[in-house]
XYZ file of C-alpha atoms in Angstrom:
233
model
C 20.336 -39.352 16.643
C 19.578 -41.123 19.907
C 19.867 -39.757 23.437
C 23.386 -41.117 23.872
C 24.515 -39.278 20.749
C 22.877 -36.096 21.990
C 24.761 -36.140 25.276
C 28.002 -36.918 23.438
C 27.451 -33.849 21.266
C 26.646 -31.802 24.368
C 29.836 -32.974 26.080
C 31.899 -31.965 23.058
C 30.346 -28.515 22.922
C 30.536 -28.006 26.692
C 34.117 -29.192 26.851
C 35.308 -26.817 24.174
C 35.744 -23.823 26.520
C 38.019 -25.898 28.751
C 40.456 -26.531 25.921
C 40.178 -23.066 24.423
C 42.951 -20.588 25.104
C 42.461 -18.784 28.421
C 39.013 -17.315 28.124
C 37.326 -15.414 30.907
C 34.270 -17.308 32.137
C 31.173 -15.263 32.896
C 28.041 -16.313 34.767
C 24.492 -15.054 34.291
C 21.553 -15.940 36.547
C 17.893 -15.244 35.777
C 14.719 -15.669 37.821
C 11.152 -14.679 37.091
C 7.420 -15.169 37.300
C 4.739 -15.062 34.606
C 0.968 -15.266 34.419
C 1.235 -18.201 31.986
C 3.947 -20.435 30.495
C 3.627 -20.258 26.710
C 6.154 -22.064 24.484
C 5.898 -21.860 20.712
C 2.265 -20.876 21.079
C 1.349 -23.842 23.300
C 0.273 -23.531 26.942
C 2.661 -25.567 29.132
C 0.568 -25.096 32.283
C -3.019 -26.099 31.560
C -4.298 -25.184 35.039
C -3.229 -21.555 34.378
C -1.875 -21.050 37.891
C 1.120 -19.133 36.524
C 4.811 -19.806 36.062
C 7.927 -19.573 38.236
C 11.263 -20.055 36.466
C 15.000 -19.582 36.777
C 18.243 -20.452 35.062
C 22.035 -20.217 35.056
C 24.285 -19.626 32.040
C 28.065 -19.922 31.793
C 30.016 -18.535 28.845
C 33.668 -18.619 27.813
C 34.478 -16.720 24.659
C 31.966 -17.834 22.011
C 30.960 -20.991 23.908
C 28.117 -21.288 26.388
C 26.331 -23.872 28.524
C 23.308 -23.511 30.755
C 20.255 -24.879 32.480
C 16.732 -23.529 33.017
C 13.853 -24.752 35.236
C 10.116 -24.076 35.298
C 6.911 -25.524 36.701
C 4.659 -27.245 34.137
C 1.311 -29.020 34.098
C 0.327 -31.210 31.143
C -2.318 -33.120 33.092
C 0.234 -35.889 33.742
C 2.773 -36.713 36.468
C 5.225 -34.099 35.235
C 5.263 -30.843 37.189
C 8.859 -29.734 36.606
C 10.768 -28.975 33.409
C 14.575 -28.937 33.456
C 16.269 -27.743 30.274
C 19.932 -28.325 29.450
C 21.679 -26.604 26.566
C 25.086 -25.780 25.132
C 26.367 -24.075 22.033
C 28.794 -21.941 20.099
C 28.231 -18.346 18.910
C 30.789 -17.346 16.288
C 30.693 -13.995 14.508
C 30.593 -14.221 10.704
C 30.610 -10.734 9.229
C 27.476 -8.935 10.491
C 25.847 -12.213 11.593
C 26.137 -13.777 15.052
C 25.554 -17.501 14.625
C 24.212 -19.778 17.369
C 24.914 -23.485 16.859
C 23.774 -25.635 19.741
C 21.985 -28.586 21.290
C 19.099 -28.589 23.772
C 17.318 -31.134 25.971
C 13.890 -30.563 27.525
C 13.672 -33.007 30.431
C 10.876 -33.842 32.885
C 12.185 -35.745 35.947
C 8.769 -37.146 36.929
C 8.004 -38.416 33.422
C 11.073 -39.324 31.359
C 8.957 -40.358 28.353
C 8.366 -36.646 27.632
C 12.076 -36.009 26.957
C 12.719 -33.937 23.830
C 16.138 -33.066 22.423
C 16.942 -30.691 19.591
C 19.703 -29.363 17.406
C 19.691 -25.629 16.689
C 21.145 -23.254 14.101
C 20.314 -19.552 14.329
C 21.631 -16.279 12.987
C 21.172 -12.747 14.355
C 21.887 -9.399 12.709
C 21.848 -6.298 14.932
C 21.941 -2.728 13.641
C 23.595 0.266 15.306
C 20.130 1.579 16.186
C 19.428 -1.543 18.260
C 17.116 -3.352 15.844
C 17.750 -7.120 15.976
C 16.639 -9.710 13.388
C 16.936 -13.441 14.120
C 16.197 -16.538 12.064
C 16.295 -19.980 13.740
C 15.916 -23.611 12.711
C 15.457 -26.477 15.203
C 15.340 -30.208 14.524
C 14.428 -33.154 16.744
C 14.496 -36.780 15.610
C 11.953 -37.814 18.259
C 9.208 -35.820 20.009
C 9.031 -37.661 23.322
C 9.269 -41.448 23.527
C 8.531 -42.982 20.099
C 7.115 -39.657 18.889
C 7.522 -38.091 15.433
C 10.522 -36.122 14.288
C 9.994 -32.415 13.647
C 11.424 -29.188 12.311
C 10.686 -25.810 13.882
C 11.376 -22.557 12.013
C 11.205 -19.114 13.603
C 11.792 -15.497 12.598
C 11.957 -12.778 15.256
C 12.532 -9.027 15.410
C 13.041 -6.626 18.296
C 13.567 -2.877 18.286
C 13.940 -0.155 20.920
C 11.297 2.576 20.935
C 13.358 5.797 20.644
C 12.920 8.087 23.629
C 10.282 5.874 25.262
C 10.959 5.434 28.987
C 8.866 4.810 32.093
C 11.065 5.829 34.993
C 14.223 3.660 34.718
C 12.535 1.317 32.203
C 13.404 1.704 28.507
C 10.747 0.362 26.143
C 11.213 -1.936 23.149
C 8.856 -3.817 20.838
C 9.245 -7.396 19.647
C 7.469 -9.907 17.450
C 8.022 -13.448 16.186
C 6.399 -16.054 13.970
C 7.188 -19.763 13.980
C 6.103 -22.934 12.220
C 6.189 -26.436 13.701
C 6.389 -29.203 11.087
C 5.706 -32.616 12.644
C 6.362 -35.739 10.588
C 3.955 -38.703 10.673
C 1.755 -37.323 13.444
C -1.930 -38.274 13.219
C -3.194 -35.508 15.535
C -1.463 -32.435 14.121
C 0.963 -32.361 11.190
C 1.951 -28.715 11.481
C 0.903 -25.385 12.931
C 1.985 -21.751 12.905
C 2.278 -19.543 15.972
C 2.977 -15.860 16.431
C 3.753 -13.453 19.246
C 3.808 -9.668 19.584
C 4.947 -7.854 22.697
C 6.404 -4.931 24.579
C 9.397 -5.085 26.930
C 10.336 -2.564 29.619
C 13.909 -3.098 30.869
C 16.366 -1.380 33.185
C 20.161 -1.287 33.040
C 20.255 -3.159 36.382
C 18.642 -6.285 34.888
C 14.943 -5.906 35.651
C 12.495 -6.514 32.797
C 8.728 -6.594 32.401
C 7.297 -8.325 29.331
C 3.754 -7.939 28.041
C 2.847 -10.069 25.041
C 0.062 -11.843 23.215
C 0.574 -15.185 21.497
C -1.708 -17.328 19.347
C -1.717 -20.153 16.772
C -3.709 -21.167 13.700
C -5.044 -24.270 15.507
C -8.764 -24.280 16.282
C -10.592 -26.312 18.912
C -7.589 -27.369 21.061
C -7.331 -25.499 24.374
C -3.504 -25.559 24.771
C -3.238 -23.726 21.407
C -5.662 -20.914 22.279
C -4.455 -17.322 22.165
C -3.384 -15.749 25.445
C -2.058 -12.489 26.837
C 0.855 -12.834 29.271
C 2.656 -10.556 31.728
C 6.124 -11.562 32.942
C 8.604 -10.119 35.461
C 12.247 -11.163 35.159
C 15.543 -10.262 36.847
C 18.942 -11.072 35.345
C 22.160 -10.635 37.294
């Protein structure tokens, strides 16, 4: 799958809401700041000056499309990440599926482009416990890079009766494995994250979490505690 094929797939997914029977379109905007930008256990901002991010999502029925931006620093020319994504979330019995495509782009350094396909499933209980399993695949990690699979399992659960003012508390955890093909530096690694979220009904959320990997001796993979403030409206 080359970049042209990826954007064709994105166009098909994005165009689906337009041909669907009259579906109400909803918009969601998010903005936030964090002490560090950690993605799949890897530090995306090696100078540790913090993260500023924001995004916009549009949905129509089970279809969605969106974009998300953040500052980055890999020690190269790139200082901005712009993500594009689209997908379909059908309900199959108790499982909400998420079938989509994603592109991680870096305007100052196009050779870092990564695009993925995604299949995920989430089961939520009446008590608010949510279990999610996800699989991602990319045929090329950056220009001429290896293909990879990424597998992740995540759980989140409200803490009954736990509130701090208007903030309701919930706990969350995830574990993921990156499997890189034909990569001389690092064939695979496992990362994990455990955290606490305090959220209000008006869209404010504070996240506290710790993330780490099983990789030794490489600074971007070192464990780190992060605090994040986010507003969704």
